[in-house]
PDB file of C-alpha atoms in Angstrom:
ATOM      1  CA  MET W 161     119.634  77.368   7.848  1.00  0.00           C
ATOM      2  CA  ASN W 162     117.141  75.046   9.503  1.00  0.00           C
ATOM      3  CA  ARG W 163     117.469  73.623  12.987  1.00  0.00           C
ATOM      4  CA  ARG W 164     118.388  70.106  11.850  1.00  0.00           C
ATOM      5  CA  ILE W 165     121.330  71.341   9.761  1.00  0.00           C
ATOM      6  CA  ARG W 166     122.548  73.644  12.534  1.00  0.00           C
ATOM      7  CA  THR W 167     122.506  70.720  14.973  1.00  0.00           C
ATOM      8  CA  ALA W 168     124.431  68.469  12.593  1.00  0.00           C
ATOM      9  CA  LEU W 169     127.082  71.117  11.997  1.00  0.00           C
ATOM     10  CA  GLY W 170     127.446  71.700  15.724  1.00  0.00           C
ATOM     11  CA  VAL W 171     128.010  67.988  16.367  1.00  0.00           C
ATOM     12  CA  ALA W 172     130.574  67.780  13.557  1.00  0.00           C
ATOM     13  CA  LEU W 173     132.470  70.843  14.802  1.00  0.00           C
ATOM     14  CA  THR W 174     132.540  69.509  18.352  1.00  0.00           C
ATOM     15  CA  ALA W 175     133.898  66.171  17.164  1.00  0.00           C
ATOM     16  CA  THR W 176     136.614  67.915  15.158  1.00  0.00           C
ATOM     17  CA  LEU W 177     137.710  70.040  18.092  1.00  0.00           C
ATOM     18  CA  VAL W 178     137.860  67.074  20.450  1.00  0.00           C
ATOM     19  CA  THR W 179     139.912  65.058  17.975  1.00  0.00           C
ATOM     20  CA  THR W 180     142.378  67.909  17.517  1.00  0.00           C
ATOM     21  CA  ALA W 181     142.818  68.527  21.235  1.00  0.00           C
ATOM     22  CA  ALA W 182     143.166  64.895  22.293  1.00  0.00           C
ATOM     23  CA  PRO W 183     144.215  62.436  19.573  1.00  0.00           C
ATOM     24  CA  ALA W 184     142.812  58.972  20.113  1.00  0.00           C
ATOM     25  CA  PRO W 185     145.275  56.169  20.885  1.00  0.00           C
ATOM     26  CA  ALA W 186     146.135  53.635  18.218  1.00  0.00           C
ATOM     27  CA  THR W 187     143.433  51.084  17.340  1.00  0.00           C
ATOM     28  CA  ALA W 188     143.385  47.753  15.550  1.00  0.00           C
ATOM     29  CA  HIS W 189     142.733  49.641  12.295  1.00  0.00           C
ATOM     30  CA  ASP W 190     145.593  52.086  12.786  1.00  0.00           C
ATOM     31  CA  ARG W 191     148.051  51.693   9.910  1.00  0.00           C
ATOM     32  CA  ARG W 192     150.788  53.830  11.415  1.00  0.00           C
ATOM     33  CA  PRO W 193     153.929  51.721  11.915  1.00  0.00           C
ATOM     34  CA  SER W 194     154.842  50.873  15.498  1.00  0.00           C
ATOM     35  CA  VAL W 195     158.487  50.472  14.478  1.00  0.00           C
ATOM     36  CA  ILE W 196     160.243  52.826  12.039  1.00  0.00           C
ATOM     37  CA  ALA W 197     163.589  51.933  10.516  1.00  0.00           C
ATOM     38  CA  LEU W 198     166.405  54.468  10.533  1.00  0.00           C
ATOM     39  CA  PRO W 199     169.398  54.247   8.177  1.00  0.00           C
ATOM     40  CA  ASP W 200     171.845  51.434   8.989  1.00  0.00           C
ATOM     41  CA  GLY W 201     174.746  52.680  11.087  1.00  0.00           C
ATOM     42  CA  PHE W 202     172.884  55.881  12.005  1.00  0.00           C
ATOM     43  CA  GLN W 203     173.390  55.712  15.811  1.00  0.00           C
ATOM     44  CA  PRO W 204     170.397  57.860  16.862  1.00  0.00           C
ATOM     45  CA  GLU W 205     170.183  59.864  20.047  1.00  0.00           C
ATOM     46  CA  GLY W 206     167.764  62.815  19.975  1.00  0.00           C
ATOM     47  CA  VAL W 207     164.237  63.144  18.591  1.00  0.00           C
ATOM     48  CA  ALA W 208     161.895  66.068  17.948  1.00  0.00           C
ATOM     49  CA  ALA W 209     158.430  65.917  16.409  1.00  0.00           C
ATOM     50  CA  ALA W 210     155.892  68.215  14.778  1.00  0.00           C
ATOM     51  CA  GLY W 211     152.759  67.174  12.938  1.00  0.00           C
ATOM     52  CA  ARG W 212     153.294  63.874  11.123  1.00  0.00           C
ATOM     53  CA  TYR W 213     157.093  64.140  11.066  1.00  0.00           C
ATOM     54  CA  ALA W 214     159.925  63.417  13.467  1.00  0.00           C
ATOM     55  CA  TRP W 215     163.573  64.431  13.237  1.00  0.00           C
ATOM     56  CA  PHE W 216     166.442  62.294  14.524  1.00  0.00           C
ATOM     57  CA  GLY W 217     170.069  63.184  15.129  1.00  0.00           C
ATOM     58  CA  SER W 218     173.097  60.936  14.670  1.00  0.00           C
ATOM     59  CA  ARG W 219     175.541  60.888  17.551  1.00  0.00           C
ATOM     60  CA  ALA W 220     178.134  59.484  15.145  1.00  0.00           C
ATOM     61  CA  THR W 221     178.113  62.015  12.303  1.00  0.00           C
ATOM     62  CA  GLY W 222     175.673  64.795  13.186  1.00  0.00           C
ATOM     63  CA  GLU W 223     173.357  63.967  10.275  1.00  0.00           C
ATOM     64  CA  ILE W 224     169.684  64.895  10.743  1.00  0.00           C
ATOM     65  CA  TYR W 225     167.098  62.443   9.368  1.00  0.00           C
ATOM     66  CA  ARG W 226     163.360  63.116   8.997  1.00  0.00           C
ATOM     67  CA  ALA W 227     160.798  60.307   9.160  1.00  0.00           C
ATOM     68  CA  ASP W 228     157.121  60.356   8.188  1.00  0.00           C
ATOM     69  CA  LEU W 229     155.327  58.859  11.195  1.00  0.00           C
ATOM     70  CA  ILE W 230     152.361  57.744   9.097  1.00  0.00           C
ATOM     71  CA  THR W 231     154.215  55.985   6.276  1.00  0.00           C
ATOM     72  CA  GLY W 232     157.582  55.270   7.911  1.00  0.00           C
ATOM     73  CA  ALA W 233     159.423  56.745   4.923  1.00  0.00           C
ATOM     74  CA  GLY W 234     162.322  59.082   5.586  1.00  0.00           C
ATOM     75  CA  LYS W 235     165.164  61.113   4.174  1.00  0.00           C
ATOM     76  CA  GLN W 236     168.243  63.049   5.174  1.00  0.00           C
ATOM     77  CA  VAL W 237     167.470  66.738   5.737  1.00  0.00           C
ATOM     78  CA  SER W 238     170.854  67.925   6.995  1.00  0.00           C
ATOM     79  CA  PRO W 239     174.148  66.217   6.101  1.00  0.00           C
ATOM     80  CA  ALA W 240     176.852  64.943   8.406  1.00  0.00           C
ATOM     81  CA  THR W 241     178.784  67.773  10.025  1.00  0.00           C
ATOM     82  CA  GLY W 242     181.405  65.930  12.046  1.00  0.00           C
ATOM     83  CA  THR W 243     179.759  67.362  15.152  1.00  0.00           C
ATOM     84  CA  PRO W 244     177.465  64.911  16.979  1.00  0.00           C
ATOM     85  CA  SER W 245     173.740  65.588  17.197  1.00  0.00           C
ATOM     86  CA  LEU W 246     172.222  64.668  20.555  1.00  0.00           C
ATOM     87  CA  GLY W 247     169.223  66.418  22.123  1.00  0.00           C
ATOM     88  CA  LEU W 248     166.811  68.038  19.654  1.00  0.00           C
ATOM     89  CA  LYS W 249     163.887  70.429  19.930  1.00  0.00           C
ATOM     90  CA  ILE W 250     161.861  72.063  17.164  1.00  0.00           C
ATOM     91  CA  ASP W 251     160.161  75.441  17.499  1.00  0.00           C
ATOM     92  CA  PRO W 252     156.999  76.728  15.758  1.00  0.00           C
ATOM     93  CA  ARG W 253     159.185  78.410  13.121  1.00  0.00           C
ATOM     94  CA  GLY W 254     160.538  75.088  11.910  1.00  0.00           C
ATOM     95  CA  ARG W 255     163.957  75.579  13.482  1.00  0.00           C
ATOM     96  CA  LEU W 256     165.714  72.611  15.036  1.00  0.00           C
ATOM     97  CA  PHE W 257     167.919  73.281  18.071  1.00  0.00           C
ATOM     98  CA  VAL W 258     170.678  70.668  18.341  1.00  0.00           C
ATOM     99  CA  ALA W 259     172.967  69.791  21.262  1.00  0.00           C
ATOM    100  CA  GLY W 260     176.517  68.985  20.131  1.00  0.00           C
ATOM    101  CA  ARG W 261     177.849  66.537  22.749  1.00  0.00           C
ATOM    102  CA  THR W 262     181.676  66.565  23.193  1.00  0.00           C
ATOM    103  CA  ALA W 263     182.066  69.386  20.681  1.00  0.00           C
ATOM    104  CA  GLY W 264     180.743  71.645  23.434  1.00  0.00           C
ATOM    105  CA  ASP W 265     178.434  73.419  21.032  1.00  0.00           C
ATOM    106  CA  ALA W 266     174.939  73.816  19.649  1.00  0.00           C
ATOM    107  CA  ARG W 267     173.537  74.677  16.261  1.00  0.00           C
ATOM    108  CA  VAL W 268     170.184  75.733  14.846  1.00  0.00           C
ATOM    109  CA  ILE W 269     168.979  74.125  11.609  1.00  0.00           C
ATOM    110  CA  ASP W 270     166.221  75.109   9.200  1.00  0.00           C
ATOM    111  CA  THR W 271     164.176  71.907   8.881  1.00  0.00           C
ATOM    112  CA  ARG W 272     162.869  72.943   5.455  1.00  0.00           C
ATOM    113  CA  THR W 273     166.253  73.460   3.805  1.00  0.00           C
ATOM    114  CA  GLY W 274     168.713  71.745   6.137  1.00  0.00           C
ATOM    115  CA  ALA W 275     170.757  74.932   6.326  1.00  0.00           C
ATOM    116  CA  VAL W 276     172.613  75.729   9.539  1.00  0.00           C
ATOM    117  CA  LEU W 277     171.226  79.064  10.702  1.00  0.00           C
ATOM    118  CA  ALA W 278     173.534  79.591  13.672  1.00  0.00           C
ATOM    119  CA  ARG W 279     176.287  77.935  15.707  1.00  0.00           C
ATOM    120  CA  TYR W 280     177.244  78.485  19.340  1.00  0.00           C
ATOM    121  CA  ARG W 281     180.381  77.259  21.107  1.00  0.00           C
ATOM    122  CA  PHE W 282     179.617  76.929  24.810  1.00  0.00           C
ATOM    123  CA  ALA W 283     182.700  75.241  26.234  1.00  0.00           C
ATOM    124  CA  GLU W 284     186.001  73.516  25.550  1.00  0.00           C
ATOM    125  CA  ALA W 285     186.783  69.949  26.618  1.00  0.00           C
ATOM    126  CA  PRO W 286     185.910  68.343  28.922  1.00  0.00           C
ATOM    127  CA  THR W 287     182.298  69.018  27.972  1.00  0.00           C
ATOM    128  CA  PHE W 288     179.233  67.033  26.933  1.00  0.00           C
ATOM    129  CA  VAL W 289     176.355  69.225  25.731  1.00  0.00           C
ATOM    130  CA  ASN W 290     173.599  66.664  26.013  1.00  0.00           C
ATOM    131  CA  ASP W 291     170.033  67.950  25.791  1.00  0.00           C
ATOM    132  CA  VAL W 292     167.945  71.039  25.083  1.00  0.00           C
ATOM    133  CA  THR W 293     164.543  72.494  25.879  1.00  0.00           C
ATOM    134  CA  LEU W 294     162.747  75.600  24.642  1.00  0.00           C
ATOM    135  CA  THR W 295     160.932  78.180  26.740  1.00  0.00           C
ATOM    136  CA  ARG W 296     159.116  81.331  25.678  1.00  0.00           C
ATOM    137  CA  ASP W 297     162.289  83.411  25.552  1.00  0.00           C
ATOM    138  CA  ALA W 298     165.252  81.016  25.526  1.00  0.00           C
ATOM    139  CA  ALA W 299     166.790  77.692  24.577  1.00  0.00           C
ATOM    140  CA  TRP W 300     168.408  75.859  27.506  1.00  0.00           C
ATOM    141  CA  PHE W 301     171.125  73.196  27.212  1.00  0.00           C
ATOM    142  CA  THR W 302     172.547  70.738  29.744  1.00  0.00           C
ATOM    143  CA  ASP W 303     176.194  69.728  30.060  1.00  0.00           C
ATOM    144  CA  SER W 304     176.723  66.221  31.436  1.00  0.00           C
ATOM    145  CA  ASN W 305     180.325  66.987  32.386  1.00  0.00           C
ATOM    146  CA  ARG W 306     179.716  70.309  34.135  1.00  0.00           C
ATOM    147  CA  PRO W 307     177.242  71.572  36.787  1.00  0.00           C
ATOM    148  CA  VAL W 308     175.916  74.325  34.537  1.00  0.00           C
ATOM    149  CA  LEU W 309     173.169  75.158  32.060  1.00  0.00           C
ATOM    150  CA  TYR W 310     173.710  77.196  28.886  1.00  0.00           C
ATOM    151  CA  ARG W 311     171.067  79.744  27.917  1.00  0.00           C
ATOM    152  CA  LEU W 312     170.485  81.096  24.419  1.00  0.00           C
ATOM    153  CA  PRO W 313     168.220  84.153  24.680  1.00  0.00           C
ATOM    154  CA  LEU W 314     165.605  84.474  21.934  1.00  0.00           C
ATOM    155  CA  GLY W 315     164.621  87.956  20.855  1.00  0.00           C
ATOM    156  CA  ARG W 316     161.378  89.376  19.515  1.00  0.00           C
ATOM    157  CA  GLY W 317     159.818  87.004  17.022  1.00  0.00           C
ATOM    158  CA  GLY W 318     162.235  84.293  18.150  1.00  0.00           C
ATOM    159  CA  LYS W 319     165.276  86.112  16.777  1.00  0.00           C
ATOM    160  CA  LEU W 320     168.451  84.104  17.278  1.00  0.00           C
ATOM    161  CA  PRO W 321     171.249  85.758  19.279  1.00  0.00           C
ATOM    162  CA  SER W 322     174.762  86.439  18.049  1.00  0.00           C
ATOM    163  CA  ALA W 323     177.378  83.722  18.459  1.00  0.00           C
ATOM    164  CA  ASP W 324     178.673  85.062  21.775  1.00  0.00           C
ATOM    165  CA  ALA W 325     175.371  86.126  23.343  1.00  0.00           C
ATOM    166  CA  PHE W 326     174.733  82.933  25.351  1.00  0.00           C
ATOM    167  CA  THR W 327     175.149  82.816  29.131  1.00  0.00           C
ATOM    168  CA  THR W 328     176.340  80.066  31.461  1.00  0.00           C
ATOM    169  CA  LEU W 329     174.278  79.409  34.600  1.00  0.00           C
ATOM    170  CA  PRO W 330     176.196  77.629  37.419  1.00  0.00           C
ATOM    171  CA  LEU W 331     174.006  75.297  39.484  1.00  0.00           C
ATOM    172  CA  THR W 332     173.959  75.503  43.270  1.00  0.00           C
ATOM    173  CA  GLY W 333     171.839  74.014  46.032  1.00  0.00           C
ATOM    174  CA  ASP W 334     170.891  70.325  46.135  1.00  0.00           C
ATOM    175  CA  PHE W 335     172.525  69.320  42.864  1.00  0.00           C
ATOM    176  CA  GLN W 336     176.097  68.068  43.188  1.00  0.00           C
ATOM    177  CA  GLN W 337     178.287  66.891  40.314  1.00  0.00           C
ATOM    178  CA  THR W 338     179.099  63.220  40.993  1.00  0.00           C
ATOM    179  CA  GLY W 339     182.041  61.315  39.523  1.00  0.00           C
ATOM    180  CA  THR W 340     183.068  61.433  35.882  1.00  0.00           C
ATOM    181  CA  GLY W 341     180.037  59.738  34.339  1.00  0.00           C
ATOM    182  CA  VAL W 342     176.917  61.297  32.832  1.00  0.00           C
ATOM    183  CA  ASN W 343     175.420  63.751  35.340  1.00  0.00           C
ATOM    184  CA  LEU W 344     172.962  66.304  33.927  1.00  0.00           C
ATOM    185  CA  ASN W 345     170.972  64.928  31.034  1.00  0.00           C
ATOM    186  CA  GLY W 346     167.331  65.618  30.020  1.00  0.00           C
ATOM    187  CA  ILE W 347     165.672  68.984  30.610  1.00  0.00           C
ATOM    188  CA  VAL W 348     162.106  70.364  30.423  1.00  0.00           C
ATOM    189  CA  PRO W 349     160.191  73.356  31.820  1.00  0.00           C
ATOM    190  CA  THR W 350     158.041  72.901  34.906  1.00  0.00           C
ATOM    191  CA  PRO W 351     154.265  72.675  34.309  1.00  0.00           C
ATOM    192  CA  ASP W 352     153.810  76.325  35.330  1.00  0.00           C
ATOM    193  CA  GLY W 353     156.678  77.436  33.081  1.00  0.00           C
ATOM    194  CA  ARG W 354     158.480  79.266  35.886  1.00  0.00           C
ATOM    195  CA  ALA W 355     161.421  76.912  36.306  1.00  0.00           C
ATOM    196  CA  LEU W 356     163.214  73.961  34.741  1.00  0.00           C
ATOM    197  CA  ILE W 357     163.479  70.277  35.613  1.00  0.00           C
ATOM    198  CA  VAL W 358     166.627  68.254  34.922  1.00  0.00           C
ATOM    199  CA  VAL W 359     167.551  64.630  35.581  1.00  0.00           C
ATOM    200  CA  GLN W 360     170.902  63.487  36.925  1.00  0.00           C
ATOM    201  CA  SER W 361     171.516  60.161  35.207  1.00  0.00           C
ATOM    202  CA  ASN W 362     174.096  58.628  37.528  1.00  0.00           C
ATOM    203  CA  THR W 363     172.138  59.319  40.743  1.00  0.00           C
ATOM    204  CA  GLY W 364     168.599  58.924  39.427  1.00  0.00           C
ATOM    205  CA  THR W 365     167.444  62.254  40.873  1.00  0.00           C
ATOM    206  CA  LEU W 366     165.213  64.941  39.401  1.00  0.00           C
ATOM    207  CA  PHE W 367     165.997  68.568  40.230  1.00  0.00           C
ATOM    208  CA  ARG W 368     164.023  71.776  39.882  1.00  0.00           C
ATOM    209  CA  VAL W 369     166.207  74.674  38.696  1.00  0.00           C
ATOM    210  CA  ASP W 370     165.495  78.347  39.272  1.00  0.00           C
ATOM    211  CA  PRO W 371     166.436  79.854  35.880  1.00  0.00           C
ATOM    212  CA  ALA W 372     167.237  83.233  37.424  1.00  0.00           C
ATOM    213  CA  THR W 373     169.642  82.051  40.119  1.00  0.00           C
ATOM    214  CA  GLY W 374     170.680  78.481  39.314  1.00  0.00           C
ATOM    215  CA  VAL W 375     169.519  77.280  42.739  1.00  0.00           C
ATOM    216  CA  THR W 376     168.407  73.647  42.549  1.00  0.00           C
ATOM    217  CA  THR W 377     166.097  71.608  44.757  1.00  0.00           C
ATOM    218  CA  ALA W 378     165.495  67.876  44.512  1.00  0.00           C
ATOM    219  CA  VAL W 379     162.010  67.036  43.226  1.00  0.00           C
ATOM    220  CA  ASP W 380     160.151  65.031  45.868  1.00  0.00           C
ATOM    221  CA  VAL W 381     158.871  61.819  44.246  1.00  0.00           C
ATOM    222  CA  PRO W 382     158.391  59.366  47.136  1.00  0.00           C
ATOM    223  CA  GLY W 383     159.642  55.847  46.544  1.00  0.00           C
ATOM    224  CA  ALA W 384     160.975  56.564  43.050  1.00  0.00           C
ATOM    225  CA  THR W 385     164.421  56.743  41.523  1.00  0.00           C
ATOM    226  CA  PHE W 386     165.299  57.567  37.931  1.00  0.00           C
ATOM    227  CA  LEU W 387     168.667  55.899  37.489  1.00  0.00           C
ATOM    228  CA  ASN W 388     169.899  56.053  33.878  1.00  0.00           C
ATOM    229  CA  GLY W 389     167.480  58.918  33.293  1.00  0.00           C
ATOM    230  CA  ASP W 390     168.008  60.268  29.800  1.00  0.00           C
ATOM    231  CA  GLY W 391     165.496  62.290  27.764  1.00  0.00           C
ATOM    232  CA  LEU W 392     162.546  64.001  29.448  1.00  0.00           C
ATOM    233  CA  LEU W 393     159.122  64.881  28.034  1.00  0.00           C
ATOM    234  CA  LEU W 394     156.452  66.973  29.748  1.00  0.00           C
ATOM    235  CA  LEU W 395     152.822  66.707  28.607  1.00  0.00           C
ATOM    236  CA  GLY W 396     150.601  68.845  30.816  1.00  0.00           C
ATOM    237  CA  ARG W 397     151.629  67.779  34.306  1.00  0.00           C
ATOM    238  CA  THR W 398     152.801  64.315  33.243  1.00  0.00           C
ATOM    239  CA  LEU W 399     156.557  63.856  33.085  1.00  0.00           C
ATOM    240  CA  TYR W 400     158.033  60.979  31.075  1.00  0.00           C
ATOM    241  CA  VAL W 401     161.580  59.972  32.066  1.00  0.00           C
ATOM    242  CA  VAL W 402     163.398  57.677  29.642  1.00  0.00           C
ATOM    243  CA  GLN W 403     165.635  55.268  31.577  1.00  0.00           C
ATOM    244  CA  ASN W 404     167.875  54.098  28.778  1.00  0.00           C
ATOM    245  CA  PHE W 405     169.712  50.991  30.017  1.00  0.00           C
ATOM    246  CA  LEU W 406     166.627  49.913  31.988  1.00  0.00           C
ATOM    247  CA  ASN W 407     164.588  49.865  28.751  1.00  0.00           C
ATOM    248  CA  GLN W 408     161.675  51.702  30.313  1.00  0.00           C
ATOM    249  CA  VAL W 409     159.971  55.077  30.627  1.00  0.00           C
ATOM    250  CA  ALA W 410     158.983  56.241  34.109  1.00  0.00           C
ATOM    251  CA  VAL W 411     155.717  58.181  34.366  1.00  0.00           C
ATOM    252  CA  VAL W 412     155.371  60.901  37.028  1.00  0.00           C
ATOM    253  CA  ASP W 413     152.457  63.195  37.853  1.00  0.00           C
ATOM    254  CA  LEU W 414     153.923  66.555  38.902  1.00  0.00           C
ATOM    255  CA  ASN W 415     152.449  69.470  40.779  1.00  0.00           C
ATOM    256  CA  ARG W 416     152.281  72.777  38.899  1.00  0.00           C
ATOM    257  CA  SER W 417     155.514  74.151  40.285  1.00  0.00           C
ATOM    258  CA  GLY W 418     157.463  70.953  39.670  1.00  0.00           C
ATOM    259  CA  THR W 419     158.606  70.652  43.281  1.00  0.00           C
ATOM    260  CA  ALA W 420     156.953  67.265  43.877  1.00  0.00           C
ATOM    261  CA  GLY W 421     155.351  64.404  42.046  1.00  0.00           C
ATOM    262  CA  VAL W 422     153.814  60.954  42.282  1.00  0.00           C
ATOM    263  CA  ALA W 423     155.281  57.999  40.389  1.00  0.00           C
ATOM    264  CA  ARG W 424     152.570  56.335  38.291  1.00  0.00           C
ATOM    265  CA  GLY W 425     154.471  53.352  36.938  1.00  0.00           C
ATOM    266  CA  VAL W 426     156.588  52.629  33.883  1.00  0.00           C
ATOM    267  CA  ILE W 427     156.117  51.985  30.173  1.00  0.00           C
ATOM    268  CA  THR W 428     157.999  49.075  28.644  1.00  0.00           C
ATOM    269  CA  ASP W 429     158.019  47.500  25.197  1.00  0.00           C
ATOM    270  CA  PRO W 430     159.695  44.407  23.723  1.00  0.00           C
ATOM    271  CA  GLY W 431     161.085  46.626  20.978  1.00  0.00           C
ATOM    272  CA  PHE W 432     163.104  48.821  23.346  1.00  0.00           C
ATOM    273  CA  ASP W 433     166.879  48.462  22.902  1.00  0.00           C
ATOM    274  CA  VAL W 434     168.355  51.197  25.100  1.00  0.00           C
ATOM    275  CA  PRO W 435     165.973  54.025  24.109  1.00  0.00           C
ATOM    276  CA  THR W 436     167.516  57.434  24.588  1.00  0.00           C
ATOM    277  CA  THR W 437     164.795  60.065  24.555  1.00  0.00           C
ATOM    278  CA  VAL W 438     161.158  60.628  23.591  1.00  0.00           C
ATOM    279  CA  ALA W 439     158.860  62.915  21.625  1.00  0.00           C
ATOM    280  CA  ALA W 440     155.070  63.008  21.356  1.00  0.00           C
ATOM    281  CA  ALA W 441     153.168  63.056  18.059  1.00  0.00           C
ATOM    282  CA  LEU W 442     149.854  61.800  16.710  1.00  0.00           C
ATOM    283  CA  GLY W 443     148.769  60.560  20.137  1.00  0.00           C
ATOM    284  CA  ARG W 444     151.831  58.371  20.593  1.00  0.00           C
ATOM    285  CA  LEU W 445     155.295  58.485  22.136  1.00  0.00           C
ATOM    286  CA  TYR W 446     158.261  57.898  19.823  1.00  0.00           C
ATOM    287  CA  LEU W 447     161.597  56.635  21.167  1.00  0.00           C
ATOM    288  CA  PRO W 448     164.793  56.018  19.159  1.00  0.00           C
ATOM    289  CA  ASN W 449     166.819  52.973  20.166  1.00  0.00           C
ATOM    290  CA  GLY W 450     170.389  54.040  20.889  1.00  0.00           C
ATOM    291  CA  ARG W 451     171.549  50.403  21.188  1.00  0.00           C
ATOM    292  CA  PHE W 452     174.469  51.426  23.403  1.00  0.00           C
ATOM    293  CA  THR W 453     175.213  47.780  24.234  1.00  0.00           C
ATOM    294  CA  THR W 454     175.577  46.829  20.548  1.00  0.00           C
ATOM    295  CA  PRO W 455     178.933  47.578  18.870  1.00  0.00           C
ATOM    296  CA  PRO W 456     178.157  50.057  16.055  1.00  0.00           C
ATOM    297  CA  THR W 457     179.092  49.224  12.488  1.00  0.00           C
ATOM    298  CA  PRO W 458     178.076  50.781   9.144  1.00  0.00           C
ATOM    299  CA  THR W 459     175.475  48.007   8.766  1.00  0.00           C
ATOM    300  CA  THR W 460     174.071  47.967  12.301  1.00  0.00           C
ATOM    301  CA  PRO W 461     170.271  48.481  12.121  1.00  0.00           C
ATOM    302  CA  TYR W 462     168.565  51.144  14.214  1.00  0.00           C
ATOM    303  CA  THR W 463     164.874  51.721  14.855  1.00  0.00           C
ATOM    304  CA  VAL W 464     162.315  54.004  16.454  1.00  0.00           C
ATOM    305  CA  VAL W 465     159.566  52.473  18.609  1.00  0.00           C
ATOM    306  CA  ALA W 466     156.092  53.976  19.042  1.00  0.00           C
ATOM    307  CA  VAL W 467     154.147  53.319  22.255  1.00  0.00           C
ATOM    308  CA  ASP W 468     150.911  54.625  23.712  1.00  0.00           C
ATOM    309  CA  PRO W 469     151.198  57.151  26.555  1.00  0.00           C
ATOM    310  CA  ARG W 470     149.679  56.491  29.956  1.00  0.00           C
TER     311      ARG W 470
END
């Protein structure tokens, strides 16, 4: 192989690697839709994304809907269960972990077949299992009505535990359950992976949680509050906090341990109509509009809005 060909191949390979690691933001020639329609009456809440697809859960029926983020086309992948579907996360094995709201439960769905692989009943009423995050060895769920986290341990190769193998982690320290409204909501790991971060919606406070002890400490973000904080997304050290009724996403630069951060502004969009949570895909952020201020009917339209990160 001569030198000119080797040089050309090296340039091409470098370009490919850079594109894969850091997708370019949308351009004027980008044909991906900025707004994706969901089925009428769907009432979305959670979102999870992988590759060119995103999955959405219905808080009304529990149905799971998959949308193609490039074409906007979609289809039902798991039928209505009667159990709401709120927070969603997908793992590398194509399994969707679903928080079950007032049913006090969670389920795991095969995204290829729609089959329910496992169900877990965490608590009886009053309960509100709201969101979920995945770590190397567990799935963690928040309960907006209780000062606890639920942990599903994952075995070798991601093996799911038996129905009664979850544990309940009481929270102590700075976090205090306040009133009867939504308390704990979104949840993500810290940038270093050693702890968890949760948002308390009705106080606007972020907390760092020690997963071994349940001890919580307020995250120091000077001059910032995260009232109506809903879904959380961590990309590197950047934390995105969806503030649903404020129709905005707060952007915070965290330190590695997640004990402190710097507020970097907010993302807004005219298409926001009480967005609930957020997932990243194809260099964009995707947020379903919960439309909590609009009375739901079988014909009420619902959408997903795509915005550029910052």
